[in-house]
């Protein structure tokens, strides 16, 4: 099976200014490799759970995304990386866990494009990357966020101690600040959910509260822009 000799760079999702690989090559290969990851992830979720939304629509969008990037790679004579994600990806056991994973992945994707855009000099590449980042921010992330919020707000428990909830929210506010600044990776984001013990009813309430708070942060960020 073919492999990517720059796999470490690709999975880092960040430009390495000290690498001998040209910056434009890094940018395009990193971007398309991440879009491959999203496409294969949502493909496997659909294979496991059926034609469920929002995964069906977002999977189709991811194919359009990597197609746009491949056109740029052809223009700039950049070799397209091997798509080896399918065998690497493990899918959670429930749809709601998949949606939580989607939230984390799309935030990570937005942060990746922030990094790539800081190194782009060509207008056509910059325009495409902005469009792809906007799709994640305005469409994909809200779709997953709303799915998670709907799940937890429909399974709330009125007996949960409100003081405990506020204490929990305080613990994660720093993490949420880091999410919105882009200074956090996908593993850190998923820890938000694992720490909440979402298999329990009280965890569901906290989970819904976190997603609601994230929703407010994103809305605030959009208004500031």
PDB file of C-alpha atoms in Angstrom:
ATOM      1  CA  UNK A   1       0.000   0.000   0.000  1.00  0.00           C
ATOM      2  CA  UNK A   2       1.224   3.485  -0.858  1.00  0.00           C
ATOM      3  CA  UNK A   3       2.186   5.763   2.005  1.00  0.00           C
ATOM      4  CA  UNK A   4       2.809   9.468   2.485  1.00  0.00           C
ATOM      5  CA  UNK A   5       6.429  10.199   3.309  1.00  0.00           C
ATOM      6  CA  UNK A   6       5.298  13.468   4.898  1.00  0.00           C
ATOM      7  CA  UNK A   7       2.638  11.806   7.074  1.00  0.00           C
ATOM      8  CA  UNK A   8       3.885  13.470  10.250  1.00  0.00           C
ATOM      9  CA  UNK A   9       3.477  16.875   8.636  1.00  0.00           C
ATOM     10  CA  UNK A  10       0.051  15.991   7.246  1.00  0.00           C
ATOM     11  CA  UNK A  11      -1.317  14.777  10.568  1.00  0.00           C
ATOM     12  CA  UNK A  12       0.108  17.781  12.418  1.00  0.00           C
ATOM     13  CA  UNK A  13      -2.225  19.967  10.312  1.00  0.00           C
ATOM     14  CA  UNK A  14       0.222  22.849  10.620  1.00  0.00           C
ATOM     15  CA  UNK A  15       2.798  24.372   8.294  1.00  0.00           C
ATOM     16  CA  UNK A  16       6.390  23.669   9.300  1.00  0.00           C
ATOM     17  CA  UNK A  17       8.451  26.688   8.290  1.00  0.00           C
ATOM     18  CA  UNK A  18      11.646  24.705   8.939  1.00  0.00           C
ATOM     19  CA  UNK A  19      10.716  21.914   6.545  1.00  0.00           C
ATOM     20  CA  UNK A  20      12.416  21.572   3.178  1.00  0.00           C
ATOM     21  CA  UNK A  21       9.001  20.974   1.617  1.00  0.00           C
ATOM     22  CA  UNK A  22       7.790  24.158  -0.147  1.00  0.00           C
ATOM     23  CA  UNK A  23       5.162  26.079   1.837  1.00  0.00           C
ATOM     24  CA  UNK A  24       2.554  25.922  -0.932  1.00  0.00           C
ATOM     25  CA  UNK A  25       3.001  22.159  -1.163  1.00  0.00           C
ATOM     26  CA  UNK A  26       2.574  21.836   2.592  1.00  0.00           C
ATOM     27  CA  UNK A  27      -0.564  23.966   2.617  1.00  0.00           C
ATOM     28  CA  UNK A  28      -2.364  22.084  -0.130  1.00  0.00           C
ATOM     29  CA  UNK A  29      -1.349  18.603   1.001  1.00  0.00           C
ATOM     30  CA  UNK A  30      -2.302  19.299   4.626  1.00  0.00           C
ATOM     31  CA  UNK A  31      -5.670  20.735   3.604  1.00  0.00           C
ATOM     32  CA  UNK A  32      -6.691  17.929   1.264  1.00  0.00           C
ATOM     33  CA  UNK A  33      -5.499  15.264   3.717  1.00  0.00           C
ATOM     34  CA  UNK A  34      -7.715  16.728   6.429  1.00  0.00           C
ATOM     35  CA  UNK A  35     -10.690  16.866   4.067  1.00  0.00           C
ATOM     36  CA  UNK A  36     -10.029  13.208   3.214  1.00  0.00           C
ATOM     37  CA  UNK A  37     -10.171  12.422   6.922  1.00  0.00           C
ATOM     38  CA  UNK A  38     -13.551  14.117   7.312  1.00  0.00           C
ATOM     39  CA  UNK A  39     -14.949  12.399   4.221  1.00  0.00           C
ATOM     40  CA  UNK A  40     -13.840   8.924   5.305  1.00  0.00           C
ATOM     41  CA  UNK A  41     -15.045   9.490   8.872  1.00  0.00           C
ATOM     42  CA  UNK A  42     -18.543  10.449   7.770  1.00  0.00           C
ATOM     43  CA  UNK A  43     -18.537   7.623   5.214  1.00  0.00           C
ATOM     44  CA  UNK A  44     -17.879   5.046   7.933  1.00  0.00           C
ATOM     45  CA  UNK A  45     -20.525   6.583  10.198  1.00  0.00           C
ATOM     46  CA  UNK A  46     -23.101   6.251   7.408  1.00  0.00           C
ATOM     47  CA  UNK A  47     -22.006   2.669   6.763  1.00  0.00           C
ATOM     48  CA  UNK A  48     -22.516   1.872  10.446  1.00  0.00           C
ATOM     49  CA  UNK A  49     -25.733   3.774  11.194  1.00  0.00           C
ATOM     50  CA  UNK A  50     -27.376   4.295   7.808  1.00  0.00           C
ATOM     51  CA  UNK A  51     -28.298   7.470   5.925  1.00  0.00           C
ATOM     52  CA  UNK A  52     -28.438   9.734   8.971  1.00  0.00           C
ATOM     53  CA  UNK A  53     -28.193  13.507   8.998  1.00  0.00           C
ATOM     54  CA  UNK A  54     -26.239  15.685   9.188  1.00  0.00           C
ATOM     55  CA  UNK A  55     -23.608  13.170   8.077  1.00  0.00           C
ATOM     56  CA  UNK A  56     -25.033  12.528   4.599  1.00  0.00           C
ATOM     57  CA  UNK A  57     -25.033  16.178   3.553  1.00  0.00           C
ATOM     58  CA  UNK A  58     -21.688  16.958   5.150  1.00  0.00           C
ATOM     59  CA  UNK A  59     -20.037  13.930   3.544  1.00  0.00           C
ATOM     60  CA  UNK A  60     -21.127  15.226   0.127  1.00  0.00           C
ATOM     61  CA  UNK A  61     -19.734  18.658   0.981  1.00  0.00           C
ATOM     62  CA  UNK A  62     -16.380  17.173   1.995  1.00  0.00           C
ATOM     63  CA  UNK A  63     -16.063  15.548  -1.437  1.00  0.00           C
ATOM     64  CA  UNK A  64     -16.601  18.959  -3.039  1.00  0.00           C
ATOM     65  CA  UNK A  65     -13.996  20.434  -0.698  1.00  0.00           C
ATOM     66  CA  UNK A  66     -11.214  18.034  -1.520  1.00  0.00           C
ATOM     67  CA  UNK A  67     -12.136  18.263  -5.196  1.00  0.00           C
ATOM     68  CA  UNK A  68     -11.558  22.030  -5.117  1.00  0.00           C
ATOM     69  CA  UNK A  69      -8.201  21.514  -3.422  1.00  0.00           C
ATOM     70  CA  UNK A  70      -7.113  18.876  -5.933  1.00  0.00           C
ATOM     71  CA  UNK A  71      -7.765  21.355  -8.762  1.00  0.00           C
ATOM     72  CA  UNK A  72      -5.370  23.774  -7.074  1.00  0.00           C
ATOM     73  CA  UNK A  73      -2.828  21.005  -6.631  1.00  0.00           C
ATOM     74  CA  UNK A  74      -2.984  20.275 -10.345  1.00  0.00           C
ATOM     75  CA  UNK A  75      -2.472  23.963 -11.129  1.00  0.00           C
ATOM     76  CA  UNK A  76       0.560  24.256  -8.846  1.00  0.00           C
ATOM     77  CA  UNK A  77       1.964  20.809  -9.725  1.00  0.00           C
ATOM     78  CA  UNK A  78       1.617  19.505  -6.176  1.00  0.00           C
ATOM     79  CA  UNK A  79       1.329  15.751  -5.722  1.00  0.00           C
ATOM     80  CA  UNK A  80      -1.970  14.660  -4.186  1.00  0.00           C
ATOM     81  CA  UNK A  81      -1.428  12.726  -0.929  1.00  0.00           C
ATOM     82  CA  UNK A  82      -2.539   9.133  -0.539  1.00  0.00           C
ATOM     83  CA  UNK A  83      -5.938   8.858   1.118  1.00  0.00           C
ATOM     84  CA  UNK A  84      -5.199   6.211   3.749  1.00  0.00           C
ATOM     85  CA  UNK A  85      -7.737   7.315   6.357  1.00  0.00           C
ATOM     86  CA  UNK A  86     -10.420   4.649   5.972  1.00  0.00           C
ATOM     87  CA  UNK A  87      -8.566   1.910   7.841  1.00  0.00           C
ATOM     88  CA  UNK A  88      -7.305   4.301  10.515  1.00  0.00           C
ATOM     89  CA  UNK A  89     -10.667   5.661  11.625  1.00  0.00           C
ATOM     90  CA  UNK A  90     -12.627   4.162  14.507  1.00  0.00           C
ATOM     91  CA  UNK A  91     -16.302   5.045  14.810  1.00  0.00           C
ATOM     92  CA  UNK A  92     -18.026   5.490  18.207  1.00  0.00           C
ATOM     93  CA  UNK A  93     -20.893   3.239  19.249  1.00  0.00           C
ATOM     94  CA  UNK A  94     -23.674   5.845  19.214  1.00  0.00           C
ATOM     95  CA  UNK A  95     -24.854   8.581  16.879  1.00  0.00           C
ATOM     96  CA  UNK A  96     -24.601  11.229  19.586  1.00  0.00           C
ATOM     97  CA  UNK A  97     -20.951  10.338  20.168  1.00  0.00           C
ATOM     98  CA  UNK A  98     -20.415  10.668  16.424  1.00  0.00           C
ATOM     99  CA  UNK A  99     -21.987  14.136  16.499  1.00  0.00           C
ATOM    100  CA  UNK A 100     -19.731  15.113  19.409  1.00  0.00           C
ATOM    101  CA  UNK A 101     -16.778  13.864  17.395  1.00  0.00           C
ATOM    102  CA  UNK A 102     -18.060  15.977  14.501  1.00  0.00           C
ATOM    103  CA  UNK A 103     -18.074  19.097  16.685  1.00  0.00           C
ATOM    104  CA  UNK A 104     -14.465  18.447  17.695  1.00  0.00           C
ATOM    105  CA  UNK A 105     -13.357  17.647  14.141  1.00  0.00           C
ATOM    106  CA  UNK A 106     -14.935  20.751  12.598  1.00  0.00           C
ATOM    107  CA  UNK A 107     -13.442  23.051  15.244  1.00  0.00           C
ATOM    108  CA  UNK A 108     -10.082  21.445  14.599  1.00  0.00           C
ATOM    109  CA  UNK A 109     -10.602  21.961  10.856  1.00  0.00           C
ATOM    110  CA  UNK A 110     -11.328  25.665  11.382  1.00  0.00           C
ATOM    111  CA  UNK A 111      -8.169  26.038  13.478  1.00  0.00           C
ATOM    112  CA  UNK A 112      -6.156  24.231  10.794  1.00  0.00           C
ATOM    113  CA  UNK A 113      -7.298  26.694   8.140  1.00  0.00           C
ATOM    114  CA  UNK A 114      -6.346  29.593  10.418  1.00  0.00           C
ATOM    115  CA  UNK A 115      -2.803  28.251  10.424  1.00  0.00           C
ATOM    116  CA  UNK A 116      -2.667  27.520   6.697  1.00  0.00           C
ATOM    117  CA  UNK A 117      -4.089  30.910   5.745  1.00  0.00           C
ATOM    118  CA  UNK A 118      -1.394  32.677   7.745  1.00  0.00           C
ATOM    119  CA  UNK A 119       1.173  31.269   5.284  1.00  0.00           C
ATOM    120  CA  UNK A 120      -0.688  31.648   1.971  1.00  0.00           C
ATOM    121  CA  UNK A 121       0.524  34.200  -0.575  1.00  0.00           C
ATOM    122  CA  UNK A 122      -1.486  33.207  -3.677  1.00  0.00           C
ATOM    123  CA  UNK A 123      -4.930  34.796  -3.969  1.00  0.00           C
ATOM    124  CA  UNK A 124      -6.623  31.787  -5.571  1.00  0.00           C
ATOM    125  CA  UNK A 125      -5.442  29.420  -2.832  1.00  0.00           C
ATOM    126  CA  UNK A 126      -6.408  31.941  -0.165  1.00  0.00           C
ATOM    127  CA  UNK A 127      -9.918  32.295  -1.601  1.00  0.00           C
ATOM    128  CA  UNK A 128     -10.519  28.542  -1.663  1.00  0.00           C
ATOM    129  CA  UNK A 129      -9.223  28.051   1.880  1.00  0.00           C
ATOM    130  CA  UNK A 130     -11.431  30.872   3.160  1.00  0.00           C
ATOM    131  CA  UNK A 131     -14.442  29.286   1.463  1.00  0.00           C
ATOM    132  CA  UNK A 132     -13.725  25.877   2.973  1.00  0.00           C
ATOM    133  CA  UNK A 133     -13.175  27.335   6.425  1.00  0.00           C
ATOM    134  CA  UNK A 134     -16.417  29.296   6.141  1.00  0.00           C
ATOM    135  CA  UNK A 135     -18.291  26.116   5.216  1.00  0.00           C
ATOM    136  CA  UNK A 136     -17.028  24.422   8.376  1.00  0.00           C
ATOM    137  CA  UNK A 137     -17.771  27.441  10.563  1.00  0.00           C
ATOM    138  CA  UNK A 138     -21.161  28.411   9.138  1.00  0.00           C
ATOM    139  CA  UNK A 139     -22.584  25.032   8.090  1.00  0.00           C
ATOM    140  CA  UNK A 140     -20.873  21.912   9.402  1.00  0.00           C
ATOM    141  CA  UNK A 141     -20.099  22.984  12.967  1.00  0.00           C
ATOM    142  CA  UNK A 142     -23.601  24.414  13.600  1.00  0.00           C
ATOM    143  CA  UNK A 143     -25.187  21.227  12.209  1.00  0.00           C
ATOM    144  CA  UNK A 144     -23.276  18.988  14.608  1.00  0.00           C
ATOM    145  CA  UNK A 145     -23.605  21.456  17.477  1.00  0.00           C
ATOM    146  CA  UNK A 146     -27.370  21.634  17.041  1.00  0.00           C
ATOM    147  CA  UNK A 147     -27.658  17.845  16.880  1.00  0.00           C
ATOM    148  CA  UNK A 148     -25.797  17.496  20.178  1.00  0.00           C
ATOM    149  CA  UNK A 149     -27.746  20.299  21.823  1.00  0.00           C
ATOM    150  CA  UNK A 150     -31.070  18.841  20.692  1.00  0.00           C
ATOM    151  CA  UNK A 151     -30.123  15.439  22.070  1.00  0.00           C
ATOM    152  CA  UNK A 152     -29.168  16.667  25.516  1.00  0.00           C
ATOM    153  CA  UNK A 153     -31.894  19.252  25.973  1.00  0.00           C
ATOM    154  CA  UNK A 154     -34.468  16.563  25.210  1.00  0.00           C
ATOM    155  CA  UNK A 155     -33.012  14.340  27.942  1.00  0.00           C
ATOM    156  CA  UNK A 156     -32.547  16.799  30.804  1.00  0.00           C
ATOM    157  CA  UNK A 157     -33.120  16.066  34.464  1.00  0.00           C
ATOM    158  CA  UNK A 158     -34.730  18.816  36.524  1.00  0.00           C
ATOM    159  CA  UNK A 159     -33.257  17.366  39.728  1.00  0.00           C
ATOM    160  CA  UNK A 160     -29.660  18.090  38.782  1.00  0.00           C
ATOM    161  CA  UNK A 161     -27.973  20.371  41.303  1.00  0.00           C
ATOM    162  CA  UNK A 162     -27.660  23.804  39.686  1.00  0.00           C
ATOM    163  CA  UNK A 163     -24.609  24.709  41.763  1.00  0.00           C
ATOM    164  CA  UNK A 164     -22.816  21.628  40.492  1.00  0.00           C
ATOM    165  CA  UNK A 165     -23.720  22.573  36.935  1.00  0.00           C
ATOM    166  CA  UNK A 166     -22.310  26.087  37.317  1.00  0.00           C
ATOM    167  CA  UNK A 167     -19.165  24.700  38.912  1.00  0.00           C
ATOM    168  CA  UNK A 168     -18.766  22.331  35.980  1.00  0.00           C
ATOM    169  CA  UNK A 169     -19.273  25.127  33.470  1.00  0.00           C
ATOM    170  CA  UNK A 170     -16.588  27.140  35.230  1.00  0.00           C
ATOM    171  CA  UNK A 171     -14.133  24.280  34.821  1.00  0.00           C
ATOM    172  CA  UNK A 172     -14.627  24.222  31.076  1.00  0.00           C
ATOM    173  CA  UNK A 173     -14.805  27.950  30.354  1.00  0.00           C
ATOM    174  CA  UNK A 174     -11.031  28.104  29.898  1.00  0.00           C
ATOM    175  CA  UNK A 175     -11.229  25.225  27.427  1.00  0.00           C
ATOM    176  CA  UNK A 176     -13.976  27.003  25.522  1.00  0.00           C
ATOM    177  CA  UNK A 177     -11.875  30.169  25.329  1.00  0.00           C
ATOM    178  CA  UNK A 178      -9.071  28.085  23.856  1.00  0.00           C
ATOM    179  CA  UNK A 179     -11.444  26.469  21.371  1.00  0.00           C
ATOM    180  CA  UNK A 180     -12.607  29.797  20.011  1.00  0.00           C
ATOM    181  CA  UNK A 181      -9.054  31.149  19.801  1.00  0.00           C
ATOM    182  CA  UNK A 182      -7.966  28.057  17.873  1.00  0.00           C
ATOM    183  CA  UNK A 183      -5.329  27.158  20.486  1.00  0.00           C
ATOM    184  CA  UNK A 184      -6.588  23.646  21.102  1.00  0.00           C
ATOM    185  CA  UNK A 185      -6.475  20.342  19.294  1.00  0.00           C
ATOM    186  CA  UNK A 186      -9.121  17.724  18.603  1.00  0.00           C
ATOM    187  CA  UNK A 187      -8.037  15.473  21.476  1.00  0.00           C
ATOM    188  CA  UNK A 188      -8.426  18.315  23.967  1.00  0.00           C
ATOM    189  CA  UNK A 189     -11.882  19.125  22.642  1.00  0.00           C
ATOM    190  CA  UNK A 190     -13.088  15.545  22.983  1.00  0.00           C
ATOM    191  CA  UNK A 191     -11.905  15.548  26.605  1.00  0.00           C
ATOM    192  CA  UNK A 192     -14.651  18.073  27.299  1.00  0.00           C
ATOM    193  CA  UNK A 193     -17.212  15.412  26.521  1.00  0.00           C
ATOM    194  CA  UNK A 194     -15.454  12.475  28.165  1.00  0.00           C
ATOM    195  CA  UNK A 195     -15.026  14.404  31.425  1.00  0.00           C
ATOM    196  CA  UNK A 196     -18.738  15.141  31.488  1.00  0.00           C
ATOM    197  CA  UNK A 197     -19.640  11.445  31.822  1.00  0.00           C
ATOM    198  CA  UNK A 198     -22.289  11.783  29.137  1.00  0.00           C
ATOM    199  CA  UNK A 199     -23.659   8.286  29.708  1.00  0.00           C
ATOM    200  CA  UNK A 200     -25.390   9.606  32.848  1.00  0.00           C
ATOM    201  CA  UNK A 201     -28.407  11.898  32.934  1.00  0.00           C
ATOM    202  CA  UNK A 202     -26.530  14.531  34.897  1.00  0.00           C
ATOM    203  CA  UNK A 203     -23.761  14.327  32.340  1.00  0.00           C
ATOM    204  CA  UNK A 204     -26.305  14.913  29.610  1.00  0.00           C
ATOM    205  CA  UNK A 205     -27.382  18.144  31.258  1.00  0.00           C
ATOM    206  CA  UNK A 206     -23.799  19.321  31.562  1.00  0.00           C
ATOM    207  CA  UNK A 207     -23.145  18.252  27.990  1.00  0.00           C
ATOM    208  CA  UNK A 208     -26.094  20.268  26.742  1.00  0.00           C
ATOM    209  CA  UNK A 209     -24.975  23.251  28.785  1.00  0.00           C
ATOM    210  CA  UNK A 210     -21.479  23.071  27.324  1.00  0.00           C
ATOM    211  CA  UNK A 211     -22.828  22.937  23.779  1.00  0.00           C
ATOM    212  CA  UNK A 212     -25.163  25.848  24.531  1.00  0.00           C
ATOM    213  CA  UNK A 213     -22.259  27.854  25.911  1.00  0.00           C
ATOM    214  CA  UNK A 214     -20.209  26.964  22.849  1.00  0.00           C
ATOM    215  CA  UNK A 215     -23.105  28.194  20.722  1.00  0.00           C
ATOM    216  CA  UNK A 216     -23.002  31.560  22.502  1.00  0.00           C
ATOM    217  CA  UNK A 217     -19.244  31.809  22.028  1.00  0.00           C
ATOM    218  CA  UNK A 218     -19.511  31.122  18.312  1.00  0.00           C
ATOM    219  CA  UNK A 219     -22.339  33.634  17.887  1.00  0.00           C
ATOM    220  CA  UNK A 220     -20.269  36.235  19.738  1.00  0.00           C
ATOM    221  CA  UNK A 221     -17.284  35.476  17.524  1.00  0.00           C
ATOM    222  CA  UNK A 222     -19.387  35.931  14.386  1.00  0.00           C
ATOM    223  CA  UNK A 223     -20.721  39.270  15.631  1.00  0.00           C
ATOM    224  CA  UNK A 224     -17.229  40.537  16.389  1.00  0.00           C
ATOM    225  CA  UNK A 225     -16.125  39.687  12.859  1.00  0.00           C
TER     226      UNK A 225
END
